[in-house]
mmCIF file of C-alpha atoms and ligand atoms in Angstrom:
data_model
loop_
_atom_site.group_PDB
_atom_site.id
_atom_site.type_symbol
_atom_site.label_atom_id
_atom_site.label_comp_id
_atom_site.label_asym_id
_atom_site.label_seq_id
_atom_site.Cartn_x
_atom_site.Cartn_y
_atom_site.Cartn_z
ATOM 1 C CA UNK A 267 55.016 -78.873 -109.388
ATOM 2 C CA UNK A 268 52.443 -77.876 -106.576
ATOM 3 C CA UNK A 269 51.670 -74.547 -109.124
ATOM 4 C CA UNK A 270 51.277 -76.029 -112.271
ATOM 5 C CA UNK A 271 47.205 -76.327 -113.611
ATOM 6 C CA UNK A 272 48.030 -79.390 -115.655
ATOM 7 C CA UNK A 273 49.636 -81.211 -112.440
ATOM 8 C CA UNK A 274 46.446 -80.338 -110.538
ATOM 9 C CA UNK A 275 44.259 -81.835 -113.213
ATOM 10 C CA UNK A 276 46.293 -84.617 -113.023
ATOM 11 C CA UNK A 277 46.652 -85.308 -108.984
ATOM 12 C CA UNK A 278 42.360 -84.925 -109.295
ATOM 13 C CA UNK A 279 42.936 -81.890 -106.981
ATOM 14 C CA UNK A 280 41.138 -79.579 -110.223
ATOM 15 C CA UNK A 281 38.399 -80.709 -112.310
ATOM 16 C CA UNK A 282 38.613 -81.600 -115.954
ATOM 17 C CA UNK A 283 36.799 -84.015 -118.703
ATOM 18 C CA UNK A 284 39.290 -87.040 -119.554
ATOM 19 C CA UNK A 285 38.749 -88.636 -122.442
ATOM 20 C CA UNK A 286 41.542 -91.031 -121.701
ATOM 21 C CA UNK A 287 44.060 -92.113 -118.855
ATOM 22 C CA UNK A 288 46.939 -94.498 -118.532
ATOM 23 C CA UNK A 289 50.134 -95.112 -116.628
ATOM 24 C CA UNK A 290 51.777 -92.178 -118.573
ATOM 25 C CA UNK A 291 49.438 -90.123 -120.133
ATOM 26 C CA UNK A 292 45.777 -88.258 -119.664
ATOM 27 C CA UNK A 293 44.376 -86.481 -121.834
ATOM 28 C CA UNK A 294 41.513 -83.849 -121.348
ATOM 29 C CA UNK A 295 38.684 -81.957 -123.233
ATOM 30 C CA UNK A 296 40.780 -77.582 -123.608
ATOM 31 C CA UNK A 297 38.177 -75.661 -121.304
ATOM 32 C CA UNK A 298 38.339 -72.780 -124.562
ATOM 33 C CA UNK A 299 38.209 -75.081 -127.335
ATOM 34 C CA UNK A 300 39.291 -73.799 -130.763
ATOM 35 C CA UNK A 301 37.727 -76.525 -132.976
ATOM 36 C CA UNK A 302 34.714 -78.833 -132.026
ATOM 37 C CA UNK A 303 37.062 -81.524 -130.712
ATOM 38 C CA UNK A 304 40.171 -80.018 -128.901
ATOM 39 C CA UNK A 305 41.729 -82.521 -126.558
ATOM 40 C CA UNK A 306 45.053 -82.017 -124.631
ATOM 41 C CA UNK A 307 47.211 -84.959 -124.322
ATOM 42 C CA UNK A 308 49.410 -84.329 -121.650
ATOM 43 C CA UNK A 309 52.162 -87.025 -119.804
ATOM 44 C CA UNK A 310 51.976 -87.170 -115.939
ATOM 45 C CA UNK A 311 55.773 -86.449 -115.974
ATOM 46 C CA UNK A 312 55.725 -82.611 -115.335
ATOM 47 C CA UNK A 313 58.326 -81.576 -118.377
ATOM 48 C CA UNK A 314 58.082 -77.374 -119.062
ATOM 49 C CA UNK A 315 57.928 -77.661 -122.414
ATOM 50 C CA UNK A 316 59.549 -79.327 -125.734
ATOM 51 C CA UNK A 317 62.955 -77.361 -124.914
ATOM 52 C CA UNK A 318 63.481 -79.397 -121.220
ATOM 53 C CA UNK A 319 62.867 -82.952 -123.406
ATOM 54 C CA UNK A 320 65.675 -85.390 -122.744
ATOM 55 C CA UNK A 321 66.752 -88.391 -123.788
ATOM 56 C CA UNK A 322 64.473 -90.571 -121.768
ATOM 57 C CA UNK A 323 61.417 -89.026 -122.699
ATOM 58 C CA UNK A 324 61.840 -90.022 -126.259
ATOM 59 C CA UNK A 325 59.374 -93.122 -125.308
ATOM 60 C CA UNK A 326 57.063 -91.170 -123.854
ATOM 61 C CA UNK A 327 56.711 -88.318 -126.417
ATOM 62 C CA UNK A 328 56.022 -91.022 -128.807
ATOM 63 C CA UNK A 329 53.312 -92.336 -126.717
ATOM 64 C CA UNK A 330 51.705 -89.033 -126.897
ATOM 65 C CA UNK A 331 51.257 -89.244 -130.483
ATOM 66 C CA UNK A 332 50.418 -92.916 -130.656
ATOM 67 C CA UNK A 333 47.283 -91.821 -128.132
ATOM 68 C CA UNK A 334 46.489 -88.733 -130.027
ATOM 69 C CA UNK A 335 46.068 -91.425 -133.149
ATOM 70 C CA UNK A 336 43.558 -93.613 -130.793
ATOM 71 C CA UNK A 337 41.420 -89.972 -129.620
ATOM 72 C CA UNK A 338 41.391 -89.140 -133.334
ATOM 73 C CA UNK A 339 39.862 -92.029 -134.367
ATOM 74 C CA UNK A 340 37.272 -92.337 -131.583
ATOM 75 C CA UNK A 341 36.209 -88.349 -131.809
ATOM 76 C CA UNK A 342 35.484 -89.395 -135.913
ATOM 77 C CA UNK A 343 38.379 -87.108 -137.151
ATOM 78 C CA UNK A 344 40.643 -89.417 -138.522
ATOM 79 C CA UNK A 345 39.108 -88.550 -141.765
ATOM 80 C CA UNK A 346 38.716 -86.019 -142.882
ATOM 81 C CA UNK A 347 42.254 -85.115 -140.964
ATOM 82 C CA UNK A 348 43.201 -82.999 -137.777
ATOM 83 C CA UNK A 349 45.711 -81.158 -136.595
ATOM 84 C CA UNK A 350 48.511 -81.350 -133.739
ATOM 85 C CA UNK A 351 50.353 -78.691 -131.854
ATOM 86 C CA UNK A 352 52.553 -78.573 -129.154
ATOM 87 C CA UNK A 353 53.209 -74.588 -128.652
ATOM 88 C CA UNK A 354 56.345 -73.751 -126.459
ATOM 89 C CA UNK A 355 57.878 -70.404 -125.308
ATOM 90 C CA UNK A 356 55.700 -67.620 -124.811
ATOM 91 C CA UNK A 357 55.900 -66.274 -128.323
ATOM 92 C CA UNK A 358 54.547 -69.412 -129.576
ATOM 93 C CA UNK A 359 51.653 -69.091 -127.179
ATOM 94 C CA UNK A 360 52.394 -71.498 -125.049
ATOM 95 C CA UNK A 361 50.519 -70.613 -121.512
ATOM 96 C CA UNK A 362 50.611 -73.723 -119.529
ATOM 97 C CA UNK A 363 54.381 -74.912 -119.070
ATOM 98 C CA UNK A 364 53.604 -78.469 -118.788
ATOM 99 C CA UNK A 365 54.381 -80.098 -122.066
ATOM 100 C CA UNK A 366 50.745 -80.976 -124.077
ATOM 101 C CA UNK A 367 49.816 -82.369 -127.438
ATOM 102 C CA UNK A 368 46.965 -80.578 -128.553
ATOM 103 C CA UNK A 369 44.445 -82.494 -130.758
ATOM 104 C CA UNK A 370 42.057 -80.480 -133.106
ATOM 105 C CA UNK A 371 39.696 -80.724 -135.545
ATOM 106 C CA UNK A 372 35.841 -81.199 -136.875
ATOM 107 C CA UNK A 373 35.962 -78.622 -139.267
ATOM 108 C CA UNK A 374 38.054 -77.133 -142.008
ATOM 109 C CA UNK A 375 41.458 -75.507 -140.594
ATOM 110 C CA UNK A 376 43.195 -73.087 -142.848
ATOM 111 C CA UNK A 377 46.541 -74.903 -143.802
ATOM 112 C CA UNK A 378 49.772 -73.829 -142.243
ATOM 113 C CA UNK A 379 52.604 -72.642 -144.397
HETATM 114 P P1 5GP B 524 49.004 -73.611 -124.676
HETATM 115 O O1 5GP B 524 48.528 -72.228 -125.038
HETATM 116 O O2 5GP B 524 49.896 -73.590 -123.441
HETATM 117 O O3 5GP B 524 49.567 -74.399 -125.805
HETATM 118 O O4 5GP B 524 47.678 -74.392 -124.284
HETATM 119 C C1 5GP B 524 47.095 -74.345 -123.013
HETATM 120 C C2 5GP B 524 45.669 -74.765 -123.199
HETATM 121 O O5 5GP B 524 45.170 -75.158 -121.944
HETATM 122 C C3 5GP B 524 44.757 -73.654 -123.714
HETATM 123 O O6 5GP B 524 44.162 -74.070 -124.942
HETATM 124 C C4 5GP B 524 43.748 -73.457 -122.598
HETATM 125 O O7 5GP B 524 42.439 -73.219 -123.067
HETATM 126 C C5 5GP B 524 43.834 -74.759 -121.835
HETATM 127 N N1 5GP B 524 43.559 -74.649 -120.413
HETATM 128 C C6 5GP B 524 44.055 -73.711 -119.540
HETATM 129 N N2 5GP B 524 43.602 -73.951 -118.294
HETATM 130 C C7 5GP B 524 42.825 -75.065 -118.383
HETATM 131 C C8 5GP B 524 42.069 -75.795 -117.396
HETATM 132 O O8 5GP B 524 42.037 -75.477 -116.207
HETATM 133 N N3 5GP B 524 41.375 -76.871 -117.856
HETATM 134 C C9 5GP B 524 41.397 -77.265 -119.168
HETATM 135 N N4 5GP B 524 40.667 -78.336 -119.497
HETATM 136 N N5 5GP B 524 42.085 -76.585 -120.103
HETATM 137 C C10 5GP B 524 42.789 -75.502 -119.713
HETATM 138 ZN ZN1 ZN B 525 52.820 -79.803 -114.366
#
């Protein structure tokens, strides 16, 4: 997806802060964060959003969480607690339609619900 920001990021051909990289997964600091940390963990596989998932990205979407566990704990939010979103559809906010696991916290969030 020669448009897409997040496959830029990815390819190295747009500039970003990684926090972490693998075979399957980066993950960068959001360039507007919302909470003092506010990472985006994003796979390399260029998916729209949660409604294009298939099948055999079940592995990988459970990857994404297993590294959002690791960030948490090295950023120092495991406790107290953070939060994680993955927006999708334009009424849900979603901007970037490359599927992303957004990891905040470092301060108090009001509670959802
Ligand atoms: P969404 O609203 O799609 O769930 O989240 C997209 C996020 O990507 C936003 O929080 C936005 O600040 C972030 N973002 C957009 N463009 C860039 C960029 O070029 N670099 C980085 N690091 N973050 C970006
Ligand atoms: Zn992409």
């Amino acid at each position: 997806m020669t448009d897409c920001i997040f496959c830029k990021i990815i390819n190295g051909e747009l500039p970003s802060t990684n926090v972490y990289n693998d075979g399957q997964v980066t993950a960068f600091r959001d360039i507007n964060p919302a909470a003092p940390t506010h990472i985006l963990i994003v796979p390399k596989k260029h998916i729209d959003s949660v409604n294009e998932l298939s099948v055999e990205d079940e592995p990988l979407i459970g990857h994404l969480f297993l590294i959002a566990k690791q960030l948490a704990a090295q950023e120092g939010i495991a406790e107290p607690g953070y939060r994680l979103v993955i927006n999708t559809g334009a009424e849900s906010g979603q901007t970037v339609n490359h599927v992303h696991l957004h990891l905040l916290g470092g301060r108090q969030m009001r509670a959802l619900g």
